Short mmCIF file of C-alpha atoms and ligand atoms in Angstrom, two decimals:
data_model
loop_
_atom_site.label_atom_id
_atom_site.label_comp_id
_atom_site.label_asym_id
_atom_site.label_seq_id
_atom_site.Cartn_x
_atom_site.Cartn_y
_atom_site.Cartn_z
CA UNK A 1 -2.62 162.89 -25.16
CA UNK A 2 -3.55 162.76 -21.12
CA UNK A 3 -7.31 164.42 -20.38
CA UNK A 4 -8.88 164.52 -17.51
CA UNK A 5 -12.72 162.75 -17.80
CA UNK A 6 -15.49 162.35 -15.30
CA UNK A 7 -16.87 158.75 -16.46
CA UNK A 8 -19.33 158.41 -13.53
CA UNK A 9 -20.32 162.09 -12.18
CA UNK A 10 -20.86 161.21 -8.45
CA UNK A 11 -17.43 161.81 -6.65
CA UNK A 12 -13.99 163.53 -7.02
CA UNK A 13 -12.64 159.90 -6.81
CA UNK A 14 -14.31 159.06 -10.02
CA UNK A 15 -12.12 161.82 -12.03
CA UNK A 16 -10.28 159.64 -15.02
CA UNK A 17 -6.53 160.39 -16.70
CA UNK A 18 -7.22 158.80 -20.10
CA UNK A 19 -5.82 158.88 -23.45
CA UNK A 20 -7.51 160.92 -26.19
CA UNK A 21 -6.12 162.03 -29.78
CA UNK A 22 -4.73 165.19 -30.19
CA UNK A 23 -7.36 167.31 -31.38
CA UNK A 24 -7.02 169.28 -34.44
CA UNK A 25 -8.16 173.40 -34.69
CA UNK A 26 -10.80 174.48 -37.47
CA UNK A 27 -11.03 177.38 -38.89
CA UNK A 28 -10.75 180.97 -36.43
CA UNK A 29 -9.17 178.29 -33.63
CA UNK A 30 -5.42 177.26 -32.49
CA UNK A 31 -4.42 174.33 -30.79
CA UNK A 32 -2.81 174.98 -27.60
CA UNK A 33 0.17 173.06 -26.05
CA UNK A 34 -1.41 173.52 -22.64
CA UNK A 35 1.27 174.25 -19.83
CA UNK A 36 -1.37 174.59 -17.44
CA UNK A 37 -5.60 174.75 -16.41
CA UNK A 38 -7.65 176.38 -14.28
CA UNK A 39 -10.37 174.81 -11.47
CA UNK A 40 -13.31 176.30 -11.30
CA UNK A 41 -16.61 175.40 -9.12
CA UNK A 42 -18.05 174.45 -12.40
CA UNK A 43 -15.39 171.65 -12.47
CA UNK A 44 -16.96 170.21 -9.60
CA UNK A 45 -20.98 170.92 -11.04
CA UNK A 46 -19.68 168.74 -14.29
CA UNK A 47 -18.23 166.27 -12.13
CA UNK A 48 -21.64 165.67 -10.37
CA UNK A 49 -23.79 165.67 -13.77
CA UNK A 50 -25.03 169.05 -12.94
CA UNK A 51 -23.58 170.86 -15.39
CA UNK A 52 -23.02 168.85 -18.61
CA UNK A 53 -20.52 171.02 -21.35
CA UNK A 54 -22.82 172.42 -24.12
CA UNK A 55 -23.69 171.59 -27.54
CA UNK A 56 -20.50 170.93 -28.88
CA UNK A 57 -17.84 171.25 -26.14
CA UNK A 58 -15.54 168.16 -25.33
CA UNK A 59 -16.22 166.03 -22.73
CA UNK A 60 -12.86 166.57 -21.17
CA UNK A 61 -13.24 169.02 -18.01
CA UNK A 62 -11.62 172.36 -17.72
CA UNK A 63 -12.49 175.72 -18.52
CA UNK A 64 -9.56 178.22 -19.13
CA UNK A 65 -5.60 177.17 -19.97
CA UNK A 66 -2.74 178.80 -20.61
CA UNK A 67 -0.04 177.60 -22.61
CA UNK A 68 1.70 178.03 -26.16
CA UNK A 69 -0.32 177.77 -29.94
CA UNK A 70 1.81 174.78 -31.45
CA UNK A 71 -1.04 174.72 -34.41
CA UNK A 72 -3.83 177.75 -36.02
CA UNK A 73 -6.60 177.14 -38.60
CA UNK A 74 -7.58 179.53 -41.28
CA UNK A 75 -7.57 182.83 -40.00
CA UNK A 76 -5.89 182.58 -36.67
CA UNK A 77 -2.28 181.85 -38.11
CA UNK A 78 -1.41 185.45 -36.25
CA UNK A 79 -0.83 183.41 -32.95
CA UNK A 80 1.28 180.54 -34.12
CA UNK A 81 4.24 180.23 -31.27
CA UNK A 82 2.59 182.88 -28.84
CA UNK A 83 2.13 182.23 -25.50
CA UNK A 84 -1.33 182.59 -24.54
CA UNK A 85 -4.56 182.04 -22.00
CA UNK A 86 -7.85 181.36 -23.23
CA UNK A 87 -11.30 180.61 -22.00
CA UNK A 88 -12.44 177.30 -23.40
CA UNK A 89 -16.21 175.41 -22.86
CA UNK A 90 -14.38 172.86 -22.14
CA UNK A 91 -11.51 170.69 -22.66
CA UNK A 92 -8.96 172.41 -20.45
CA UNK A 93 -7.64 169.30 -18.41
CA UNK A 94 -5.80 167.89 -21.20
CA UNK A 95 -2.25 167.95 -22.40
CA UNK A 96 -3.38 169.85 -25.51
CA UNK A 97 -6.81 172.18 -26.26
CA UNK A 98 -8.59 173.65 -28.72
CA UNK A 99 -9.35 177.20 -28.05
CA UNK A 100 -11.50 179.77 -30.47
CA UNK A 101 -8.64 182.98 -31.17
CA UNK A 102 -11.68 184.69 -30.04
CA UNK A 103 -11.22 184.13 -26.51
CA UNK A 104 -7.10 184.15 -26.55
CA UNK A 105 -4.79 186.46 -24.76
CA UNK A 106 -1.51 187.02 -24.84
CA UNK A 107 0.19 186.40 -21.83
CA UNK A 108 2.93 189.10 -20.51
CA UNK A 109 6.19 188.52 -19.49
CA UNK A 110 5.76 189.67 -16.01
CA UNK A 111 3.02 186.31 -15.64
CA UNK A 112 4.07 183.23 -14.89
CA UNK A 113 2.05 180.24 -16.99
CA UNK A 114 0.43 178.84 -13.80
CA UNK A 115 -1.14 182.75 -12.89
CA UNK A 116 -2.03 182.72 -16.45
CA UNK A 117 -4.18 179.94 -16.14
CA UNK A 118 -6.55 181.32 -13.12
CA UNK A 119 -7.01 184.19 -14.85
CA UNK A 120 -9.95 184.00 -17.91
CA UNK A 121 -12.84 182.35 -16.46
CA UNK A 122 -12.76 184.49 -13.34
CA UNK A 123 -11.80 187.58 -15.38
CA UNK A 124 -14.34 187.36 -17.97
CA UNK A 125 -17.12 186.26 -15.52
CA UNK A 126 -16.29 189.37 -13.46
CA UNK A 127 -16.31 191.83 -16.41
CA UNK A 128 -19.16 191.06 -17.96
CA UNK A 129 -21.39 190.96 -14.66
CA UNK A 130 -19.54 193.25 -12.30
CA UNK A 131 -18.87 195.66 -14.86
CA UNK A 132 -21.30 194.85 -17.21
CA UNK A 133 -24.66 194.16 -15.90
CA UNK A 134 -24.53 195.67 -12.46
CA UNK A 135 -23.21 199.04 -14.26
CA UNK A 136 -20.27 199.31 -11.40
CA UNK A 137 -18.13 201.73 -11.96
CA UNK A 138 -15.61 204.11 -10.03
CA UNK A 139 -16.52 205.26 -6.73
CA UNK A 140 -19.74 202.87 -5.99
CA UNK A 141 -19.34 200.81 -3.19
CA UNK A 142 -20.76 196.88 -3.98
CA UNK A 143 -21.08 193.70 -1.73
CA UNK A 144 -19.44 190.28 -3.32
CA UNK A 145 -20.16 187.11 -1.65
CA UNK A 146 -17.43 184.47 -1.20
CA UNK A 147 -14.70 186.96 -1.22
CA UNK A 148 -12.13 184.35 -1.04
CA UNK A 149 -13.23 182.63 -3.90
CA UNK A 150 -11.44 182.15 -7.56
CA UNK A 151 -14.22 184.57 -8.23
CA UNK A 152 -14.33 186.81 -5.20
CA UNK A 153 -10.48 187.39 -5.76
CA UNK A 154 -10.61 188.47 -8.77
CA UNK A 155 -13.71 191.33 -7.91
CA UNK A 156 -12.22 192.43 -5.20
CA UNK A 157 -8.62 192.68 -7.11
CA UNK A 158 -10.50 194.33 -10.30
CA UNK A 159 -13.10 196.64 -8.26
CA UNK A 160 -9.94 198.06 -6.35
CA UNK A 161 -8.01 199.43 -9.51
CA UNK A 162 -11.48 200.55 -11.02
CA UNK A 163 -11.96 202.71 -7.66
CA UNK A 164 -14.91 200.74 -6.10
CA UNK A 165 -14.85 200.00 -2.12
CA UNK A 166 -15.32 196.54 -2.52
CA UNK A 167 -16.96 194.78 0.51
CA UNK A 168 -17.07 190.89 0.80
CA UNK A 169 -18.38 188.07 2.88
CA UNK A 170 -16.41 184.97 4.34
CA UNK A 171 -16.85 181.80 6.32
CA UNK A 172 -14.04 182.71 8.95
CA UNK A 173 -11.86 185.24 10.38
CA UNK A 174 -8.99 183.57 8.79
CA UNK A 175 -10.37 184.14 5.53
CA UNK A 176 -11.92 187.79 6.09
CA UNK A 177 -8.38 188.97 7.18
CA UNK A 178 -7.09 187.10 3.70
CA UNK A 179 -9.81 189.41 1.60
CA UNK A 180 -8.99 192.52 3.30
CA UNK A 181 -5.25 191.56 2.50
CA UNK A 182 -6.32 191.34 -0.96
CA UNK A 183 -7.50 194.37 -1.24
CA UNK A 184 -11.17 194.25 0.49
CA UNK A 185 -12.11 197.13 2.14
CA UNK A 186 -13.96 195.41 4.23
CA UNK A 187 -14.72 191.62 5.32
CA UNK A 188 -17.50 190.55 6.79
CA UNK A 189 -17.35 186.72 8.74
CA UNK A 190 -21.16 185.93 7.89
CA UNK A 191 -21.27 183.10 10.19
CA UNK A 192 -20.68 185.47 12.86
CA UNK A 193 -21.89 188.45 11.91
CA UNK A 194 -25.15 189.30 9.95
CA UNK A 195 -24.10 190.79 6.76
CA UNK A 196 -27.07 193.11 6.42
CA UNK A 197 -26.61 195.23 9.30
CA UNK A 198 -23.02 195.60 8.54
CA UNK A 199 -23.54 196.38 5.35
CA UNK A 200 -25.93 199.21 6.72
CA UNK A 201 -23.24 199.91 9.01
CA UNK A 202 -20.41 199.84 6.82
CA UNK A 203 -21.92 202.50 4.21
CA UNK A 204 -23.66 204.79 6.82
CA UNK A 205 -27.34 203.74 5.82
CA UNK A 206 -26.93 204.34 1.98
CA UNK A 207 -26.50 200.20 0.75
CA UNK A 208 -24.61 199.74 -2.00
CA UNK A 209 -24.68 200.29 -6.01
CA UNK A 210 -23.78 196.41 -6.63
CA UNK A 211 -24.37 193.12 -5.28
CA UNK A 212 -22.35 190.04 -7.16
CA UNK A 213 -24.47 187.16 -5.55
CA UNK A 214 -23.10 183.01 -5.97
CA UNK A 215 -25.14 181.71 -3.22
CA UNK A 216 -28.99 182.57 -4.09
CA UNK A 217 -31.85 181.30 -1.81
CA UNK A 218 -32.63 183.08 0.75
CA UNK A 219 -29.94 185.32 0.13
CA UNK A 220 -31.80 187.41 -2.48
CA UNK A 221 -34.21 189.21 -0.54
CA UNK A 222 -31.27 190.17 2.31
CA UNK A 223 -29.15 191.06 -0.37
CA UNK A 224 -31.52 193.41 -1.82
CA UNK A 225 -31.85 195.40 1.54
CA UNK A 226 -28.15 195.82 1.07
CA UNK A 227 -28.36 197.62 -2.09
CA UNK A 228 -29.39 201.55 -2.18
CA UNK A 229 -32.31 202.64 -4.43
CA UNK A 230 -31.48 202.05 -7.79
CA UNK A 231 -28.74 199.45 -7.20
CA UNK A 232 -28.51 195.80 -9.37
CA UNK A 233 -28.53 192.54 -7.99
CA UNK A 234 -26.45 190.35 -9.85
CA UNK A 235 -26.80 186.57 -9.96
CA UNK A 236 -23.86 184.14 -11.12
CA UNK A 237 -24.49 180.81 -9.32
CA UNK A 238 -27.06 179.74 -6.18
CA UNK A 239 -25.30 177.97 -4.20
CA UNK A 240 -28.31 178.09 -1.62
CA UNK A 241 -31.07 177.70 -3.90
CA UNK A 242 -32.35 178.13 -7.22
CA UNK A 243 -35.05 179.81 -5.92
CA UNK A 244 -35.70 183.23 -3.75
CA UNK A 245 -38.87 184.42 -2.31
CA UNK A 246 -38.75 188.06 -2.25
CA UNK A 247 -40.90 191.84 -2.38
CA UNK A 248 -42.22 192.68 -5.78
CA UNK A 249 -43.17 195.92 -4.25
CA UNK A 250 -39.19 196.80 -2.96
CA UNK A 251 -38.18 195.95 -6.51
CA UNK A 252 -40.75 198.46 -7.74
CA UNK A 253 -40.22 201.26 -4.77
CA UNK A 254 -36.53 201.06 -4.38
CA UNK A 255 -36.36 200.91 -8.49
CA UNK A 256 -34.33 197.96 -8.17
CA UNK A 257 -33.21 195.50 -10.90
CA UNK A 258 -32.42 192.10 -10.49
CA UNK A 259 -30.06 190.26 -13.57
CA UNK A 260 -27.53 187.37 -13.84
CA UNK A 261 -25.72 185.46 -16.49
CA UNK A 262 -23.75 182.23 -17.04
CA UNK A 263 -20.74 182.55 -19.06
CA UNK A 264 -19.53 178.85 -20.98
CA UNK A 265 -22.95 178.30 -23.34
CA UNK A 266 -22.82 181.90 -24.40
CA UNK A 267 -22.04 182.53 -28.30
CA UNK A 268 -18.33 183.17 -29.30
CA UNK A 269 -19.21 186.59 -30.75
CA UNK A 270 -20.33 187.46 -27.38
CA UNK A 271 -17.00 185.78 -25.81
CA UNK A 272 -14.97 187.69 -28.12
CA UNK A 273 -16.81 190.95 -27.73
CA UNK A 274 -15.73 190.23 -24.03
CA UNK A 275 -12.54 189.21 -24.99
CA UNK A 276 -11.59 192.55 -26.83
CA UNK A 277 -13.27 194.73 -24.06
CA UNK A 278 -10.73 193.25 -21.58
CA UNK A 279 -7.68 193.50 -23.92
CA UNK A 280 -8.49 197.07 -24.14
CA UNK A 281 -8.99 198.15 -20.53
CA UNK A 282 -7.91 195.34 -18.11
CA UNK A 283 -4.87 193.68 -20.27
CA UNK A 284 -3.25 196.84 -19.98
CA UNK A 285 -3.23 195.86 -15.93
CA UNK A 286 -2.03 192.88 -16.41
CA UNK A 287 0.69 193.50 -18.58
CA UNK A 288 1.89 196.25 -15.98
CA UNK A 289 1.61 193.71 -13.20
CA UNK A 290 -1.11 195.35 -11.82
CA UNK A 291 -3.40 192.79 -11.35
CA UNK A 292 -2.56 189.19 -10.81
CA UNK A 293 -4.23 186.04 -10.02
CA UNK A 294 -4.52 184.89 -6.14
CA UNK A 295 -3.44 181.04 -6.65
CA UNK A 296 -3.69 179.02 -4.06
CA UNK A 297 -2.18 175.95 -5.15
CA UNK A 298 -0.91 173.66 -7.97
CA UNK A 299 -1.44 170.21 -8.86
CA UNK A 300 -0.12 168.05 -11.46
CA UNK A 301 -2.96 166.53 -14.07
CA UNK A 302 -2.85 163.35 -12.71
CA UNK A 303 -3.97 164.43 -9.49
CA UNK A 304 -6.83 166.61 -10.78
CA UNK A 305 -9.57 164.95 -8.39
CA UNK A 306 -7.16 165.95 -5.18
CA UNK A 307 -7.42 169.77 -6.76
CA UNK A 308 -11.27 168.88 -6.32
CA UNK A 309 -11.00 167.61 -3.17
CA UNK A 310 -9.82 170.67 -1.97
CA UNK A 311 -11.77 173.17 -3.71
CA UNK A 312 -14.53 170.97 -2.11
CA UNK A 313 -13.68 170.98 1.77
CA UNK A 314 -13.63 175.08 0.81
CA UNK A 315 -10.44 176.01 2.57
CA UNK A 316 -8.74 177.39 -0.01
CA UNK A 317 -8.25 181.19 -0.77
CA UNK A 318 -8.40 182.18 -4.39
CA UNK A 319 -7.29 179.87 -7.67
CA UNK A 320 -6.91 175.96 -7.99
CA UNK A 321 -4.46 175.29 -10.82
CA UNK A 322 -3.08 172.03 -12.56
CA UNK A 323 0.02 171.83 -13.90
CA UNK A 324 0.43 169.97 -17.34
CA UNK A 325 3.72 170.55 -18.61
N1 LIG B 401 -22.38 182.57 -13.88
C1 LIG B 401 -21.18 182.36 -14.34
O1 LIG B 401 -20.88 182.64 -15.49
C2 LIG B 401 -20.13 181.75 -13.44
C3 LIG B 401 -18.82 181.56 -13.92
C4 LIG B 401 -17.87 181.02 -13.03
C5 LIG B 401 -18.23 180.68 -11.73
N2 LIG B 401 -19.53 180.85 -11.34
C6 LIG B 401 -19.94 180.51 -9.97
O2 LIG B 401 -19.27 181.39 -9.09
C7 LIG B 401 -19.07 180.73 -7.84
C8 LIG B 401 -17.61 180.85 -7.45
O3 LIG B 401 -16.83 180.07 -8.32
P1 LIG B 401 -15.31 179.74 -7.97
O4 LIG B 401 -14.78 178.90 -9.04
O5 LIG B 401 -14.65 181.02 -7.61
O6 LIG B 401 -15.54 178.81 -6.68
P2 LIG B 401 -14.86 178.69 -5.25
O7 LIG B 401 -13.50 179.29 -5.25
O8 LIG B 401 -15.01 177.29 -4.83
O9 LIG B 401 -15.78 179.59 -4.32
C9 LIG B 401 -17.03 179.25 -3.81
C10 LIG B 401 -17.35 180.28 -2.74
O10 LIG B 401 -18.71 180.16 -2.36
C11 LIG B 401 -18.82 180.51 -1.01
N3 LIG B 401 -19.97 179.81 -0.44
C12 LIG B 401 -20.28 178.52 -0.62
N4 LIG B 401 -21.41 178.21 0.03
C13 LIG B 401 -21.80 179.36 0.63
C14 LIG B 401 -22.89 179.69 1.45
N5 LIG B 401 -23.81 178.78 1.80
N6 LIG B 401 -23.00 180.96 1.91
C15 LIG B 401 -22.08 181.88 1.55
N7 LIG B 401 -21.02 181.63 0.77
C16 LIG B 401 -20.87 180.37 0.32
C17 LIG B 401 -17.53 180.04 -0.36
O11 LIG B 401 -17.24 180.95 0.66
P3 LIG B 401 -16.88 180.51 2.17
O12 LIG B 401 -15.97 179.31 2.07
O13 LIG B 401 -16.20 181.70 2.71
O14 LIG B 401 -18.15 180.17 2.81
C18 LIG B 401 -16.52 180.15 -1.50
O15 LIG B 401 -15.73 181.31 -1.36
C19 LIG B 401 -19.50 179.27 -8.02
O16 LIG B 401 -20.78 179.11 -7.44
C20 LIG B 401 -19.54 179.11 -9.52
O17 LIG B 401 -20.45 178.13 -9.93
C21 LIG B 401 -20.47 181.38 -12.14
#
């Protein structure tokens, strides 16, 4: 089969269509016929070295497909023939993928295979920090950085039909009149505009319950004057800096609590926990047409590096996607 490898992690040139065998499902896994992948930032951190695939994973890049099960081991026979999307640790930019049932969904007619695909990395990555550690829930207002991302998209898309007021930050205009589109209640350019103060101005003083943070560094201690007493800071990349110099005593005034997670080396009992949560109160969405992907735009698997190149020079607004077959 075609996979997409990065042989020499230093450039989006350096991306390589190779041949690899088919591989073959174990037990509690199918093999998916994969119609198409996701791109995720990730992508690009593999790409560079910084963000090898765990213990385990394949080599091949991609994190999420969607596609059909042409094969099941022991115990996952149940999807044989179904269409489905599944969050992999790797693997996805391939012609075929191994995928744990753990982390499958099946995808509704109303989806097409390509909005399939940009939908379980962002999804589950939103659920289980959004939802899960920052304790959002209907009628808090929280602040998500890069509200145009594959990431941002999907919070702002997911916050709305939960009943939060879902504020974001963007690079431009063009983009912060793309997030309000979306669904944003409100936009904020942060190159023009400082977010804090119209965060303050935006909620009337009060700061808000959440903040979903990818950029880190000196971020952290602005974002926490966003937040109201008792709100969460979330952490899911730092974009700015691994590190943050910030108040120990506004953490310990304003009650404040300060989290994060990465997703892909987490256990699959922990993925499937996830994936069962979402089955049972966001599927239900999906299925209904409720909430869909933002994708930006498709490439074939051959041109997987020009997919990089463009989630790279940051213009896009929402999902990358390769096509397979
Ligand atoms: N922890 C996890 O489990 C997990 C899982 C998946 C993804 N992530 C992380 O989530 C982030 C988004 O992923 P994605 O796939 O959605 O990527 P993406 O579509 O490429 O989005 C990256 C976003 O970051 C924003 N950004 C970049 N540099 C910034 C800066 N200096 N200041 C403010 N905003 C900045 C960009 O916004 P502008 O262009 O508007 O500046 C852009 O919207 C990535 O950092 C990724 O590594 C984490």
């Amino acid at each position: 089969m075609k996979a997409i490898v990065a042989p020499q992690p230093d450039g989006a040139e350096e991306l390589a269509l190779i041949e690899r065998p088919v591989p073959r499902p174990s037990a509690g896994e199918v093999l998916i016929k994969v119609a198409a992948a996701g791109v995720n930032r990730p992508d690009i951190l593999q790409r560079r070295g910084l963000y090898p695939p765990p213990p385990g994973a394949p080599d091949i890049l991609g994190l999420e497909v969607a596609g059909e099960v042409v094969e099941a081991g022991e115990g996952a026979e149940q999807l044989l023939g179904a269409r489905v999307c599944a969050l992999v640790a790797g693997g996805g930019y391939a012609e075929y993928c191994v995928a744990p049932a753990g982390t499958c969904l099946r995808i509704p007619e109303v989806l097409s295979l390509v909005e399939a695909a940009a939908i379980p990395e962002t999804l589950f990555t939103v659920w289980t920090n959004l939802f899960g550690r920052g304790c959002a829930a209907d009628g808090d207002t929280v602040l998500v950085h890069g509200g145009t991302s594959g990431i941002g998209t999907m919070a702002i898309a997911l916050g709305k039909l939960f009943g939060m007021r879902v504020i974001v930050t963007c690079g431009s205009d063009a983009k912060a009149e793309r997030a309000v589109e979306i669904g944003a209640t409100a936009a904020i350019n942060y190159r023009t505009q400082d977010f804090v103060e119209e965060v303050k101005r935006l909620t009337g003083g009060k700061g808000v319950r959440v903040v979903l943070d990818m950029v880190g560094g000196d971020y952290v201690p602005r974002n926490l004057t966003c937040l109201a007493d008792e709100g969460r800071h979330v952490s899911i990349a730092f974009q700015r800096g691994a590190r943050a110099d910030l108040a120990i005593s506004e953490v310990m005034r304003r009650r404040l609590t300060l989290t994060g997670s990465t997703l892909r080396p987490r256990e699959l009992r922990f993925k499937t926990m996830l994936r069962d949560e979402i089955a049972a109160t966001v599927w239900p969405l999906v299925e209904g047409g409720q909430l869909r992907p933002v994708v930006d735009s498709k490439f074939p698997l051959d041109r997987a590096a020009e997919a990089h190149a463009r989630m790279e020079a940051g213009d896009h607004v929402g999902k990358l996607v390769l096509e397979v077959s």
